[in-house]
mmCIF file of C-alpha atoms in Angstrom:
data_model
loop_
_atom_site.group_PDB
_atom_site.id
_atom_site.type_symbol
_atom_site.label_atom_id
_atom_site.label_comp_id
_atom_site.label_asym_id
_atom_site.label_seq_id
_atom_site.Cartn_x
_atom_site.Cartn_y
_atom_site.Cartn_z
ATOM 1 C CA TRP A 1 99.481 -22.082 309.158
ATOM 2 C CA LYS A 2 102.511 -19.845 308.685
ATOM 3 C CA ILE A 3 103.676 -16.636 310.384
ATOM 4 C CA TYR A 4 104.998 -13.742 308.263
ATOM 5 C CA ALA A 5 106.929 -10.727 309.663
ATOM 6 C CA ILE A 6 107.075 -7.153 308.271
ATOM 7 C CA GLY A 7 109.471 -4.645 309.782
ATOM 8 C CA VAL A 8 109.572 -0.846 309.369
ATOM 9 C CA GLY A 9 112.617 1.204 310.194
ATOM 10 C CA ALA A 10 115.573 -0.267 312.063
ATOM 11 C CA ALA A 11 113.945 -3.527 313.092
ATOM 12 C CA ALA A 12 116.633 -6.221 313.352
ATOM 13 C CA PRO A 13 116.286 -8.848 310.592
ATOM 14 C CA THR A 14 117.256 -11.559 313.058
ATOM 15 C CA GLU A 15 114.350 -10.643 315.294
ATOM 16 C CA LEU A 16 111.926 -10.742 312.363
ATOM 17 C CA GLN A 17 113.289 -14.069 311.241
ATOM 18 C CA ALA A 18 112.823 -15.423 314.752
ATOM 19 C CA ILE A 19 109.172 -14.406 314.613
ATOM 20 C CA ALA A 20 108.541 -15.824 311.089
ATOM 21 C CA SER A 21 110.818 -18.836 311.587
ATOM 22 C CA SER A 22 112.127 -18.333 307.991
ATOM 23 C CA PRO A 23 113.839 -15.486 306.069
ATOM 24 C CA ASP A 24 111.482 -16.131 303.056
ATOM 25 C CA ARG A 25 108.588 -14.867 305.172
ATOM 26 C CA VAL A 26 110.241 -11.550 306.195
ATOM 27 C CA ARG A 27 109.814 -8.092 304.541
ATOM 28 C CA THR A 28 111.756 -4.980 305.668
ATOM 29 C CA LEU A 29 110.712 -1.349 304.767
ATOM 30 C CA ARG A 30 112.651 1.864 305.405
ATOM 31 C CA ASN A 31 109.541 3.909 306.338
ATOM 32 C CA PHE A 32 105.783 3.742 306.373
ATOM 33 C CA ASN A 33 105.516 5.630 303.021
ATOM 34 C CA GLN A 34 106.679 2.461 301.268
ATOM 35 C CA LEU A 35 103.694 0.501 302.463
ATOM 36 C CA ASP A 36 101.569 1.643 299.443
ATOM 37 C CA SER A 37 104.102 0.672 296.773
ATOM 38 C CA ALA A 38 105.985 -2.218 298.370
ATOM 39 C CA ASP A 39 105.527 -5.740 297.149
ATOM 40 C CA LEU A 40 104.260 -7.358 300.323
ATOM 41 C CA SER A 41 103.377 -10.610 298.705
ATOM 42 C CA LEU A 42 104.642 -13.437 300.813
ATOM 43 C CA GLY A 43 104.860 -17.061 300.231
ATOM 44 C CA CYS A 44 105.942 -18.790 296.985
ATOM 45 C CA PRO A 45 107.185 -16.274 294.384
ATOM 46 C CA CYS A 46 105.619 -15.913 290.887
ATOM 47 C CA LYS A 47 107.765 -17.588 288.223
ATOM 48 C CA VAL A 48 107.890 -16.051 284.669
ATOM 49 C CA SER A 49 109.537 -16.989 281.371
ATOM 50 C CA GLU A 50 112.438 -15.231 279.672
ATOM 51 C CA TRP A 51 111.707 -12.081 277.705
ATOM 52 C CA SER A 52 110.704 -12.529 274.040
ATOM 53 C CA LYS A 53 112.527 -10.741 271.243
ATOM 54 C CA TRP A 54 111.673 -7.091 270.684
ATOM 55 C CA GLY A 55 108.693 -6.638 268.314
ATOM 56 C CA GLU A 56 108.512 -4.448 265.191
ATOM 57 C CA CYS A 57 108.654 -0.679 265.671
ATOM 58 C CA SER A 58 105.169 0.823 265.932
ATOM 59 C CA VAL A 59 105.892 3.307 263.094
ATOM 60 C CA THR A 60 107.418 2.950 259.631
ATOM 61 C CA CYS A 61 109.101 6.355 259.824
ATOM 62 C CA GLY A 62 110.191 8.640 262.636
ATOM 63 C CA ASP A 63 110.143 7.794 266.388
ATOM 64 C CA GLY A 64 107.959 5.015 267.808
ATOM 65 C CA LYS A 65 107.970 2.160 270.331
ATOM 66 C CA SER A 66 108.691 -1.554 270.242
ATOM 67 C CA GLU A 67 107.527 -4.119 272.807
ATOM 68 C CA ARG A 68 108.580 -7.486 274.241
ATOM 69 C CA SER A 69 106.740 -9.793 276.615
ATOM 70 C CA ARG A 70 107.018 -12.829 278.896
ATOM 71 C CA THR A 71 104.528 -15.262 280.323
ATOM 72 C CA VAL A 72 103.725 -16.552 283.824
ATOM 73 C CA LEU A 73 105.113 -20.067 284.404
ATOM 74 C CA GLU A 74 103.981 -20.477 288.025
ATOM 75 C CA LYS A 75 101.590 -18.124 289.796
ATOM 76 C CA GLY A 76 102.838 -18.698 293.378
ATOM 77 C CA ASP A 77 101.532 -16.825 296.389
ATOM 78 C CA GLY A 78 102.891 -13.393 295.536
ATOM 79 C CA LYS A 79 102.432 -10.609 292.964
ATOM 80 C CA CYS A 80 103.920 -11.322 289.488
ATOM 81 C CA PRO A 81 106.378 -8.881 287.892
ATOM 82 C CA PRO A 82 105.416 -6.890 284.705
ATOM 83 C CA LEU A 83 104.796 -9.154 281.732
ATOM 84 C CA THR A 84 105.397 -6.487 279.012
ATOM 85 C CA GLU A 85 108.132 -3.927 278.431
ATOM 86 C CA GLN A 86 108.405 -1.080 275.868
ATOM 87 C CA ASN A 87 111.442 0.605 274.306
ATOM 88 C CA LEU A 88 111.894 3.635 272.063
ATOM 89 C CA CYS A 89 112.640 2.874 268.401
ATOM 90 C CA THR A 90 112.997 4.580 265.008
ATOM 91 C CA GLY A 91 111.229 3.579 261.747
ATOM 92 C CA LYS A 92 113.245 2.004 258.968
ATOM 93 C CA LEU A 93 112.589 4.960 256.576
ATOM 94 C CA PRO A 94 112.525 8.741 257.093
ATOM 95 C CA CYS A 95 109.090 10.353 257.007
ATOM 96 C CA GLU A 96 110.202 12.854 254.321
ATOM 97 C CA CYS A 97 112.020 11.756 251.204
ATOM 98 C CA THR A 98 115.046 13.652 249.892
ATOM 99 C CA VAL A 99 115.117 14.575 246.203
ATOM 100 C CA SER A 100 117.756 15.981 243.859
ATOM 101 C CA GLU A 101 117.779 19.405 242.243
ATOM 102 C CA TRP A 102 115.700 19.847 239.075
ATOM 103 C CA GLU A 103 117.381 18.852 235.822
ATOM 104 C CA ALA A 104 117.530 21.443 233.019
ATOM 105 C CA TRP A 105 114.370 21.961 230.906
ATOM 106 C CA ASP A 106 114.284 19.850 227.776
ATOM 107 C CA GLU A 107 113.607 21.320 224.336
ATOM 108 C CA CYS A 108 110.163 22.791 223.678
ATOM 109 C CA SER A 109 108.143 20.200 221.776
ATOM 110 C CA CYS A 110 106.847 21.086 218.308
ATOM 111 C CA VAL A 111 103.982 18.630 218.870
ATOM 112 C CA THR A 112 102.722 19.568 222.341
ATOM 113 C CA SER A 113 104.111 23.088 222.775
ATOM 114 C CA ALA A 114 105.350 21.993 226.193
ATOM 115 C CA LYS A 115 108.689 21.371 227.881
ATOM 116 C CA THR A 116 109.500 19.097 230.825
ATOM 117 C CA ARG A 117 112.114 18.689 233.558
ATOM 118 C CA THR A 118 112.644 15.928 236.129
ATOM 119 C CA ARG A 119 114.390 15.168 239.417
ATOM 120 C CA LYS A 120 115.239 11.954 241.291
ATOM 121 C CA VAL A 121 114.609 10.521 244.774
ATOM 122 C CA LEU A 122 117.893 10.387 246.692
ATOM 123 C CA VAL A 123 116.541 9.097 250.003
ATOM 124 C CA PRO A 124 113.170 7.281 249.844
ATOM 125 C CA SER A 125 110.433 7.511 252.487
ATOM 126 C CA THR A 126 107.142 5.780 253.200
ATOM 127 C CA ASN A 127 105.085 8.553 251.618
ATOM 128 C CA CYS A 128 107.151 10.518 249.138
ATOM 129 C CA ASN A 129 104.639 12.989 247.699
ATOM 130 C CA LYS A 130 107.108 15.381 246.095
ATOM 131 C CA GLU A 131 106.666 16.011 242.361
ATOM 132 C CA LEU A 132 109.369 14.387 240.258
ATOM 133 C CA LYS A 133 108.240 15.868 236.922
ATOM 134 C CA GLU A 134 107.150 19.332 235.839
ATOM 135 C CA VAL A 135 105.509 20.306 232.546
ATOM 136 C CA GLU A 136 105.273 23.897 231.344
ATOM 137 C CA GLU A 137 103.727 25.464 228.238
ATOM 138 C CA CYS A 138 106.174 27.058 225.823
ATOM 139 C CA GLN A 139 106.450 28.493 222.336
ATOM 140 C CA PRO A 140 108.639 26.239 220.200
ATOM 141 C CA ASP A 141 111.015 27.690 217.648
ATOM 142 C CA GLY A 142 111.976 26.328 214.267
ATOM 143 C CA CYS A 143 109.033 23.933 214.002
ATOM 144 C CA CYS A 144 107.701 25.517 210.834
ATOM 145 C CA PRO A 145 110.197 27.406 208.643
ATOM 146 C CA THR A 146 108.598 29.963 206.341
ATOM 147 C CA GLY A 147 109.401 31.538 203.009
ATOM 148 C CA THR A 148 109.655 35.269 202.389
ATOM 149 C CA TRP A 149 106.574 37.437 201.992
ATOM 150 C CA THR A 150 105.417 38.284 198.494
ATOM 151 C CA ASP A 151 104.803 41.883 197.452
ATOM 152 C CA TRP A 152 101.488 43.406 198.445
ATOM 153 C CA SER A 153 98.692 42.796 195.954
ATOM 154 C CA GLN A 154 96.711 45.595 194.334
ATOM 155 C CA CYS A 155 94.019 47.233 196.398
ATOM 156 C CA SER A 156 90.751 45.310 196.242
ATOM 157 C CA VAL A 157 88.782 48.431 195.198
ATOM 158 C CA SER A 158 89.259 51.015 192.485
ATOM 159 C CA CYS A 159 88.151 53.793 194.788
ATOM 160 C CA GLY A 160 87.507 54.226 198.505
ATOM 161 C CA ASP A 161 88.627 51.866 201.296
ATOM 162 C CA GLY A 162 89.645 48.257 200.600
ATOM 163 C CA THR A 163 92.313 45.703 201.482
ATOM 164 C CA HIS A 164 95.356 44.147 199.917
ATOM 165 C CA GLU A 165 97.265 41.033 200.945
ATOM 166 C CA ARG A 166 100.523 39.149 200.727
ATOM 167 C CA THR A 167 101.412 35.473 201.192
ATOM 168 C CA ARG A 168 104.324 33.201 202.101
ATOM 169 C CA THR A 169 105.006 29.451 201.984
ATOM 170 C CA LEU A 170 105.060 27.220 205.099
ATOM 171 C CA ARG A 171 107.344 24.208 205.565
ATOM 172 C CA PRO A 172 106.339 22.386 208.816
ATOM 173 C CA LYS A 173 108.733 19.716 210.069
ATOM 174 C CA SER A 174 105.777 17.331 210.467
ATOM 175 C CA GLU A 175 102.018 17.334 210.067
ATOM 176 C CA LYS A 176 101.665 17.430 213.860
ATOM 177 C CA ALA A 177 103.655 20.654 213.857
ATOM 178 C CA ARG A 178 101.419 22.313 211.238
ATOM 179 C CA PRO A 179 99.029 23.809 213.824
ATOM 180 C CA LEU A 180 102.055 25.663 215.239
ATOM 181 C CA CYS A 181 102.820 27.346 211.922
ATOM 182 C CA PRO A 182 102.334 31.099 211.691
ATOM 183 C CA ALA A 183 99.897 32.640 209.240
ATOM 184 C CA SER A 184 100.621 32.107 205.557
ATOM 185 C CA LYS A 185 98.565 35.131 204.541
ATOM 186 C CA GLU A 186 98.061 38.583 205.965
ATOM 187 C CA SER A 187 96.084 41.591 204.851
ATOM 188 C CA GLU A 188 95.958 45.247 205.710
ATOM 189 C CA PRO A 189 93.773 48.205 204.768
ATOM 190 C CA CYS A 190 94.424 50.196 201.620
ATOM 191 C CA THR A 191 92.756 53.234 200.072
ATOM 192 C CA GLY A 192 92.059 53.818 196.392
ATOM 193 C CA PRO A 193 91.217 57.161 194.816
ATOM 194 C CA PRO A 194 88.101 58.849 196.160
ATOM 195 C CA CYS A 195 84.899 57.461 194.713
ATOM 196 C CA GLU A 196 83.519 61.020 194.432
ATOM 197 C CA CYS A 197 85.665 63.770 192.995
ATOM 198 C CA GLU A 198 85.892 67.087 194.788
ATOM 199 C CA LEU A 199 85.704 70.458 193.014
ATOM 200 C CA SER A 200 86.420 74.030 193.906
ATOM 201 C CA GLU A 201 83.801 76.772 194.085
ATOM 202 C CA TRP A 202 82.609 78.324 190.818
ATOM 203 C CA LYS A 203 84.667 81.239 189.600
ATOM 204 C CA PRO A 204 82.821 84.473 188.654
ATOM 205 C CA TRP A 205 80.991 84.629 185.303
ATOM 206 C CA SER A 206 82.978 85.905 182.371
ATOM 207 C CA GLY A 207 81.876 89.032 180.481
ATOM 208 C CA CYS A 208 79.144 88.704 177.878
ATOM 209 C CA PRO A 209 80.999 88.534 174.495
ATOM 210 C CA CYS A 210 79.652 90.527 171.557
ATOM 211 C CA THR A 211 80.244 87.617 169.159
ATOM 212 C CA THR A 212 78.317 84.816 170.925
ATOM 213 C CA SER A 213 76.155 86.532 173.532
ATOM 214 C CA ILE A 214 77.049 83.614 175.846
ATOM 215 C CA LYS A 215 78.938 83.985 179.109
ATOM 216 C CA THR A 216 80.878 81.220 180.889
ATOM 217 C CA ARG A 217 82.160 80.266 184.316
ATOM 218 C CA VAL A 218 84.466 77.415 185.408
ATOM 219 C CA ARG A 219 85.624 75.462 188.445
ATOM 220 C CA SER A 220 88.592 73.079 188.954
ATOM 221 C CA ILE A 221 88.940 69.495 190.274
ATOM 222 C CA THR A 222 90.670 69.532 193.662
ATOM 223 C CA LYS A 223 90.503 65.729 194.238
ATOM 224 C CA ALA A 224 90.200 63.407 191.258
ATOM 225 C CA SER A 225 88.313 60.103 191.061
ATOM 226 C CA PRO A 226 88.064 57.374 188.404
ATOM 227 C CA ASN A 227 84.592 58.491 187.350
ATOM 228 C CA CYS A 228 84.281 62.185 187.882
ATOM 229 C CA ASP A 229 81.101 63.213 186.040
ATOM 230 C CA LYS A 230 80.693 66.633 187.574
ATOM 231 C CA ARG A 231 80.757 69.599 185.172
ATOM 232 C CA THR A 232 83.671 71.953 185.394
ATOM 233 C CA SER A 233 82.162 74.688 183.115
ATOM 234 C CA GLN A 234 78.790 76.343 182.559
ATOM 235 C CA LEU A 235 77.381 78.438 179.659
ATOM 236 C CA GLN A 236 74.557 80.973 179.843
ATOM 237 C CA GLU A 237 72.990 83.309 177.280
ATOM 238 C CA CYS A 238 73.481 86.981 177.961
ATOM 239 C CA THR A 239 72.943 90.414 176.429
ATOM 240 C CA PRO A 240 76.237 92.012 175.607
ATOM 241 C CA THR A 241 76.686 95.740 176.024
ATOM 242 C CA GLY A 242 78.986 98.176 174.246
ATOM 243 C CA CYS A 243 79.315 96.024 171.149
ATOM 244 C CA CYS A 244 77.889 98.666 168.738
ATOM 245 C CA GLU A 245 78.100 102.486 168.531
ATOM 246 C CA ILE A 246 74.614 103.718 167.542
ATOM 247 C CA GLY A 247 73.696 107.271 166.647
ATOM 248 C CA GLU A 248 70.330 109.037 166.991
ATOM 249 C CA TRP A 249 67.568 108.468 164.473
ATOM 250 C CA GLY A 250 67.209 111.112 161.787
ATOM 251 C CA GLU A 251 63.944 112.513 160.418
ATOM 252 C CA PHE A 252 61.873 110.376 158.075
ATOM 253 C CA GLY A 253 62.646 111.206 154.455
ATOM 254 C CA PRO A 254 60.217 111.913 151.574
ATOM 255 C CA CYS A 255 57.634 109.355 150.626
ATOM 256 C CA ASP A 256 58.783 106.673 148.247
ATOM 257 C CA MET A 257 55.876 106.623 145.862
ATOM 258 C CA ARG A 258 56.814 103.251 144.444
ATOM 259 C CA LYS A 259 56.873 101.469 147.776
ATOM 260 C CA CYS A 260 54.526 103.788 149.584
ATOM 261 C CA HIS A 261 56.701 104.205 152.687
ATOM 262 C CA VAL A 262 59.084 106.596 154.321
ATOM 263 C CA VAL A 263 62.549 105.817 155.664
ATOM 264 C CA ARG A 264 64.753 107.204 158.373
ATOM 265 C CA THR A 265 68.341 106.272 159.234
ATOM 266 C CA ARG A 266 70.916 106.402 161.945
ATOM 267 C CA THR A 267 74.612 105.629 162.188
ATOM 268 C CA VAL A 268 75.582 102.167 163.457
ATOM 269 C CA LYS A 269 79.241 101.145 163.991
ATOM 270 C CA ALA A 270 80.235 97.685 165.189
ATOM 271 C CA VAL A 271 82.984 97.745 167.833
ATOM 272 C CA ALA A 272 83.576 93.969 167.532
ATOM 273 C CA SER A 273 82.372 91.250 165.285
ATOM 274 C CA ALA A 274 78.915 91.605 166.628
ATOM 275 C CA SER A 275 75.452 91.650 165.238
ATOM 276 C CA CYS A 276 74.349 95.284 165.614
ATOM 277 C CA PRO A 277 70.776 96.572 165.297
ATOM 278 C CA PRO A 278 69.728 98.009 161.885
ATOM 279 C CA SER A 279 70.818 101.453 160.807
ATOM 280 C CA GLN A 280 67.597 102.080 158.814
ATOM 281 C CA GLU A 281 63.927 102.023 159.768
ATOM 282 C CA THR A 282 60.973 101.995 157.341
ATOM 283 C CA LYS A 283 57.452 103.254 158.020
ATOM 284 C CA SER A 284 54.801 102.085 155.588
ATOM 285 C CA GLY A 285 51.460 103.628 154.620
ATOM 286 C CA GLY A 286 50.027 107.092 154.966
ATOM 287 C CA CYS A 287 52.131 108.803 152.357
ATOM 288 C CA CYS A 288 50.579 107.626 149.026
ATOM 289 C CA PRO A 289 47.451 109.240 147.625
ATOM 290 C CA PHE A 290 45.989 105.963 146.439
#
């Protein structure tokens, strides 16, 4: 059997060696607090291999750790040193990629009505999720030249509300651009003459003329129409007054024996070309003896 010596504090190494008979079997500690963490293994030491090369970094981007190891060659009587060791490392690529500024927008497409712009990756990364292309809707110009508008057509109705239209030619740069062409025809409301004419109120009746015994009244058209069938004048029979100057009847004269009647007269004078009542009146019978 073998004797091992452990000294704490200022114990003389020579004294400990005298007890253990060999310096390989001596351990010296500064204080008792080191008893828990001190390697007190005695006897043949543990033999290990050289360290291996450092392994790959644990991350592909950013900060990580790499590791190396060694193996036990001879166990011995004591505690073996650590067999693995870690070191801080950085991934080969950054975690965020760096991209350029956006290029200018390209021309608005006559086919898709869209424009695009791009940018490039300047510094790559493991997961570069930044958009490198943008597409935006737009209204292209010059895809479909047009001719000039024609004059407006006649109104579609002869009276009332209707429409009229005008047209122009389209010259698309390609058939795919035709859907982008503007309208080749447009219409707008128009108004013809009124379908019903409008008239004023009737004017007062005229006087009753002595020549015709018919009075009249009229009205005028205030808003014309193509087919205005409303009357603008009216006639009505009447009894004129003051057309003749008539005197009083005289006495009946003597009996006319040949005709067996009596006659009386009065004066009648026509003021206008009128038909006046008779100026003579005959009474038959009663004057002849037979």
